[in-house]
PDB file of C-alpha atoms in Angstrom:
ATOM      1  CA  UNK A  41      51.901 146.559 219.881  1.00  0.00           C
ATOM      2  CA  UNK A  42      52.962 143.520 217.909  1.00  0.00           C
ATOM      3  CA  UNK A  43      51.043 140.237 217.972  1.00  0.00           C
ATOM      4  CA  UNK A  44      52.836 137.015 217.033  1.00  0.00           C
ATOM      5  CA  UNK A  45      50.931 133.767 216.501  1.00  0.00           C
ATOM      6  CA  UNK A  46      52.558 130.836 218.314  1.00  0.00           C
ATOM      7  CA  UNK A  47      51.522 127.500 216.815  1.00  0.00           C
ATOM      8  CA  UNK A  48      54.338 124.943 217.244  1.00  0.00           C
ATOM      9  CA  UNK A  49      54.453 122.475 214.369  1.00  0.00           C
ATOM     10  CA  UNK A  50      56.057 119.600 216.330  1.00  0.00           C
ATOM     11  CA  UNK A  51      55.445 118.033 219.707  1.00  0.00           C
ATOM     12  CA  UNK A  52      51.785 119.078 219.915  1.00  0.00           C
ATOM     13  CA  UNK A  53      48.535 118.590 218.029  1.00  0.00           C
ATOM     14  CA  UNK A  54      47.991 121.059 215.161  1.00  0.00           C
ATOM     15  CA  UNK A  55      45.928 124.196 215.623  1.00  0.00           C
ATOM     16  CA  UNK A  56      42.826 124.592 213.455  1.00  0.00           C
ATOM     17  CA  UNK A  57      42.333 127.597 211.139  1.00  0.00           C
ATOM     18  CA  UNK A  58      40.126 129.404 213.683  1.00  0.00           C
ATOM     19  CA  UNK A  59      42.255 128.586 216.745  1.00  0.00           C
ATOM     20  CA  UNK A  60      45.725 129.533 218.004  1.00  0.00           C
ATOM     21  CA  UNK A  61      47.682 127.720 220.679  1.00  0.00           C
ATOM     22  CA  UNK A  62      49.042 131.075 221.837  1.00  0.00           C
ATOM     23  CA  UNK A  63      49.328 134.723 220.880  1.00  0.00           C
ATOM     24  CA  UNK A  64      52.409 136.611 221.995  1.00  0.00           C
ATOM     25  CA  UNK A  65      51.805 140.315 222.567  1.00  0.00           C
ATOM     26  CA  UNK A  66      55.056 142.237 222.387  1.00  0.00           C
ATOM     27  CA  UNK A  67      55.275 145.513 224.230  1.00  0.00           C
ATOM     28  CA  UNK A  68      51.688 145.634 225.442  1.00  0.00           C
ATOM     29  CA  UNK A  69      50.613 149.164 226.201  1.00  0.00           C
ATOM     30  CA  UNK A  70      47.312 148.598 228.019  1.00  0.00           C
ATOM     31  CA  UNK A  71      45.285 145.540 228.941  1.00  0.00           C
ATOM     32  CA  UNK A  72      41.489 145.503 229.091  1.00  0.00           C
ATOM     33  CA  UNK A  73      39.796 142.605 230.888  1.00  0.00           C
ATOM     34  CA  UNK A  74      36.114 142.376 229.955  1.00  0.00           C
ATOM     35  CA  UNK A  75      33.709 140.457 232.186  1.00  0.00           C
ATOM     36  CA  UNK A  76      31.459 137.804 230.748  1.00  0.00           C
ATOM     37  CA  UNK A  77      29.143 139.652 228.382  1.00  0.00           C
ATOM     38  CA  UNK A  78      25.692 138.347 227.503  1.00  0.00           C
ATOM     39  CA  UNK A  79      23.344 138.731 224.551  1.00  0.00           C
ATOM     40  CA  UNK A  80      21.266 141.370 226.320  1.00  0.00           C
ATOM     41  CA  UNK A  81      19.844 144.521 224.795  1.00  0.00           C
ATOM     42  CA  UNK A  82      20.086 148.013 226.342  1.00  0.00           C
ATOM     43  CA  UNK A  83      17.110 147.225 228.596  1.00  0.00           C
ATOM     44  CA  UNK A  84      18.828 144.064 229.886  1.00  0.00           C
ATOM     45  CA  UNK A  85      16.554 141.695 227.982  1.00  0.00           C
ATOM     46  CA  UNK A  86      17.951 138.581 226.317  1.00  0.00           C
ATOM     47  CA  UNK A  87      17.289 137.987 222.634  1.00  0.00           C
ATOM     48  CA  UNK A  88      14.866 135.087 222.081  1.00  0.00           C
ATOM     49  CA  UNK A  89      17.273 132.789 220.202  1.00  0.00           C
ATOM     50  CA  UNK A  90      20.951 131.952 219.890  1.00  0.00           C
ATOM     51  CA  UNK A  91      21.565 133.982 216.724  1.00  0.00           C
ATOM     52  CA  UNK A  92      19.982 137.043 218.319  1.00  0.00           C
ATOM     53  CA  UNK A  93      22.030 136.605 221.487  1.00  0.00           C
ATOM     54  CA  UNK A  94      25.267 136.167 219.545  1.00  0.00           C
ATOM     55  CA  UNK A  95      24.524 139.338 217.570  1.00  0.00           C
ATOM     56  CA  UNK A  96      23.923 141.250 220.813  1.00  0.00           C
ATOM     57  CA  UNK A  97      27.013 139.773 222.493  1.00  0.00           C
ATOM     58  CA  UNK A  98      29.191 141.030 219.661  1.00  0.00           C
ATOM     59  CA  UNK A  99      27.467 144.416 219.638  1.00  0.00           C
ATOM     60  CA  UNK A 100      28.250 144.644 223.347  1.00  0.00           C
ATOM     61  CA  UNK A 101      31.821 143.418 222.757  1.00  0.00           C
ATOM     62  CA  UNK A 102      32.306 146.294 220.324  1.00  0.00           C
ATOM     63  CA  UNK A 103      30.824 148.869 222.704  1.00  0.00           C
ATOM     64  CA  UNK A 104      32.829 147.964 225.815  1.00  0.00           C
ATOM     65  CA  UNK A 105      36.316 148.119 224.208  1.00  0.00           C
ATOM     66  CA  UNK A 106      35.302 151.300 222.377  1.00  0.00           C
ATOM     67  CA  UNK A 107      34.981 152.943 225.803  1.00  0.00           C
ATOM     68  CA  UNK A 108      38.753 152.340 226.103  1.00  0.00           C
ATOM     69  CA  UNK A 109      39.467 153.450 222.505  1.00  0.00           C
ATOM     70  CA  UNK A 110      39.853 149.823 221.374  1.00  0.00           C
ATOM     71  CA  UNK A 111      38.122 147.645 218.779  1.00  0.00           C
ATOM     72  CA  UNK A 112      37.664 143.909 218.276  1.00  0.00           C
ATOM     73  CA  UNK A 113      41.073 144.033 216.558  1.00  0.00           C
ATOM     74  CA  UNK A 114      42.579 144.475 220.035  1.00  0.00           C
ATOM     75  CA  UNK A 115      41.110 141.199 221.346  1.00  0.00           C
ATOM     76  CA  UNK A 116      43.925 138.801 222.278  1.00  0.00           C
ATOM     77  CA  UNK A 117      42.000 136.145 224.265  1.00  0.00           C
ATOM     78  CA  UNK A 118      38.390 134.936 224.330  1.00  0.00           C
ATOM     79  CA  UNK A 119      36.390 132.496 226.446  1.00  0.00           C
ATOM     80  CA  UNK A 120      32.846 131.460 225.517  1.00  0.00           C
ATOM     81  CA  UNK A 121      30.393 129.946 227.974  1.00  0.00           C
ATOM     82  CA  UNK A 122      27.618 128.056 226.194  1.00  0.00           C
ATOM     83  CA  UNK A 123      24.439 126.558 227.641  1.00  0.00           C
ATOM     84  CA  UNK A 124      24.551 123.671 225.125  1.00  0.00           C
ATOM     85  CA  UNK A 125      27.327 121.984 223.136  1.00  0.00           C
ATOM     86  CA  UNK A 126      25.111 122.228 220.061  1.00  0.00           C
ATOM     87  CA  UNK A 127      25.871 125.984 220.074  1.00  0.00           C
ATOM     88  CA  UNK A 128      29.587 125.480 219.294  1.00  0.00           C
ATOM     89  CA  UNK A 129      29.424 125.974 215.519  1.00  0.00           C
ATOM     90  CA  UNK A 130      27.153 129.041 215.634  1.00  0.00           C
ATOM     91  CA  UNK A 131      29.387 130.575 218.312  1.00  0.00           C
ATOM     92  CA  UNK A 132      32.515 129.858 216.254  1.00  0.00           C
ATOM     93  CA  UNK A 133      30.978 131.358 213.115  1.00  0.00           C
ATOM     94  CA  UNK A 134      29.851 134.491 214.971  1.00  0.00           C
ATOM     95  CA  UNK A 135      33.349 134.899 216.452  1.00  0.00           C
ATOM     96  CA  UNK A 136      35.024 134.518 213.070  1.00  0.00           C
ATOM     97  CA  UNK A 137      32.652 137.074 211.512  1.00  0.00           C
ATOM     98  CA  UNK A 138      33.164 139.529 214.364  1.00  0.00           C
ATOM     99  CA  UNK A 139      36.957 139.195 214.218  1.00  0.00           C
ATOM    100  CA  UNK A 140      37.120 139.286 210.429  1.00  0.00           C
ATOM    101  CA  UNK A 141      38.481 135.732 210.340  1.00  0.00           C
ATOM    102  CA  UNK A 142      41.358 136.556 212.710  1.00  0.00           C
ATOM    103  CA  UNK A 143      42.153 133.670 215.056  1.00  0.00           C
ATOM    104  CA  UNK A 144      42.870 134.279 218.736  1.00  0.00           C
ATOM    105  CA  UNK A 145      43.443 131.886 221.628  1.00  0.00           C
ATOM    106  CA  UNK A 146      39.951 130.780 222.565  1.00  0.00           C
ATOM    107  CA  UNK A 147      38.196 128.327 224.840  1.00  0.00           C
ATOM    108  CA  UNK A 148      34.545 127.275 224.853  1.00  0.00           C
ATOM    109  CA  UNK A 149      33.025 125.877 228.030  1.00  0.00           C
ATOM    110  CA  UNK A 150      29.616 124.239 228.358  1.00  0.00           C
ATOM    111  CA  UNK A 151      27.863 125.465 231.530  1.00  0.00           C
ATOM    112  CA  UNK A 152      24.475 124.990 233.107  1.00  0.00           C
ATOM    113  CA  UNK A 153      24.698 127.902 235.524  1.00  0.00           C
ATOM    114  CA  UNK A 154      23.673 130.667 233.149  1.00  0.00           C
ATOM    115  CA  UNK A 155      20.249 132.203 233.777  1.00  0.00           C
ATOM    116  CA  UNK A 156      17.521 130.261 231.993  1.00  0.00           C
ATOM    117  CA  UNK A 157      17.163 132.751 229.152  1.00  0.00           C
ATOM    118  CA  UNK A 158      20.925 133.246 228.598  1.00  0.00           C
ATOM    119  CA  UNK A 159      22.351 130.927 225.955  1.00  0.00           C
ATOM    120  CA  UNK A 160      25.864 132.342 225.614  1.00  0.00           C
ATOM    121  CA  UNK A 161      28.276 134.522 227.568  1.00  0.00           C
ATOM    122  CA  UNK A 162      31.693 135.656 226.285  1.00  0.00           C
ATOM    123  CA  UNK A 163      34.611 137.262 228.114  1.00  0.00           C
ATOM    124  CA  UNK A 164      37.612 138.810 226.411  1.00  0.00           C
ATOM    125  CA  UNK A 165      41.034 140.237 227.037  1.00  0.00           C
ATOM    126  CA  UNK A 166      42.222 143.061 224.800  1.00  0.00           C
ATOM    127  CA  UNK A 167      45.516 144.876 224.404  1.00  0.00           C
ATOM    128  CA  UNK A 168      45.781 148.352 223.066  1.00  0.00           C
TER     129      UNK A 168
END
């Protein structure tokens, strides 16, 4: 699989260092669509704060692709659902750490429909 970043330099606003307009995946072999994943532990309990939930989300987002012999390096698309816009920077930083600084097409959406104790939910698409 080959991944090519697509960030046009004219006719559109510039992409930021942690964001891509598009990622072309040449000759995809398999696609894995991961449902929204929360910051829940093995017992299904949410961590008490945002940092704890982000840590658990990314632990879970390592475990699920591993079941398909993939890693976070296979992630080609990510959508974050945040309870509060104030969570944007922490979410971005956690994503950049988890992906080793690699940018992927990403969208963050502020929602009020998460369960009361869920602060963040992330869904991904991976190719491997």
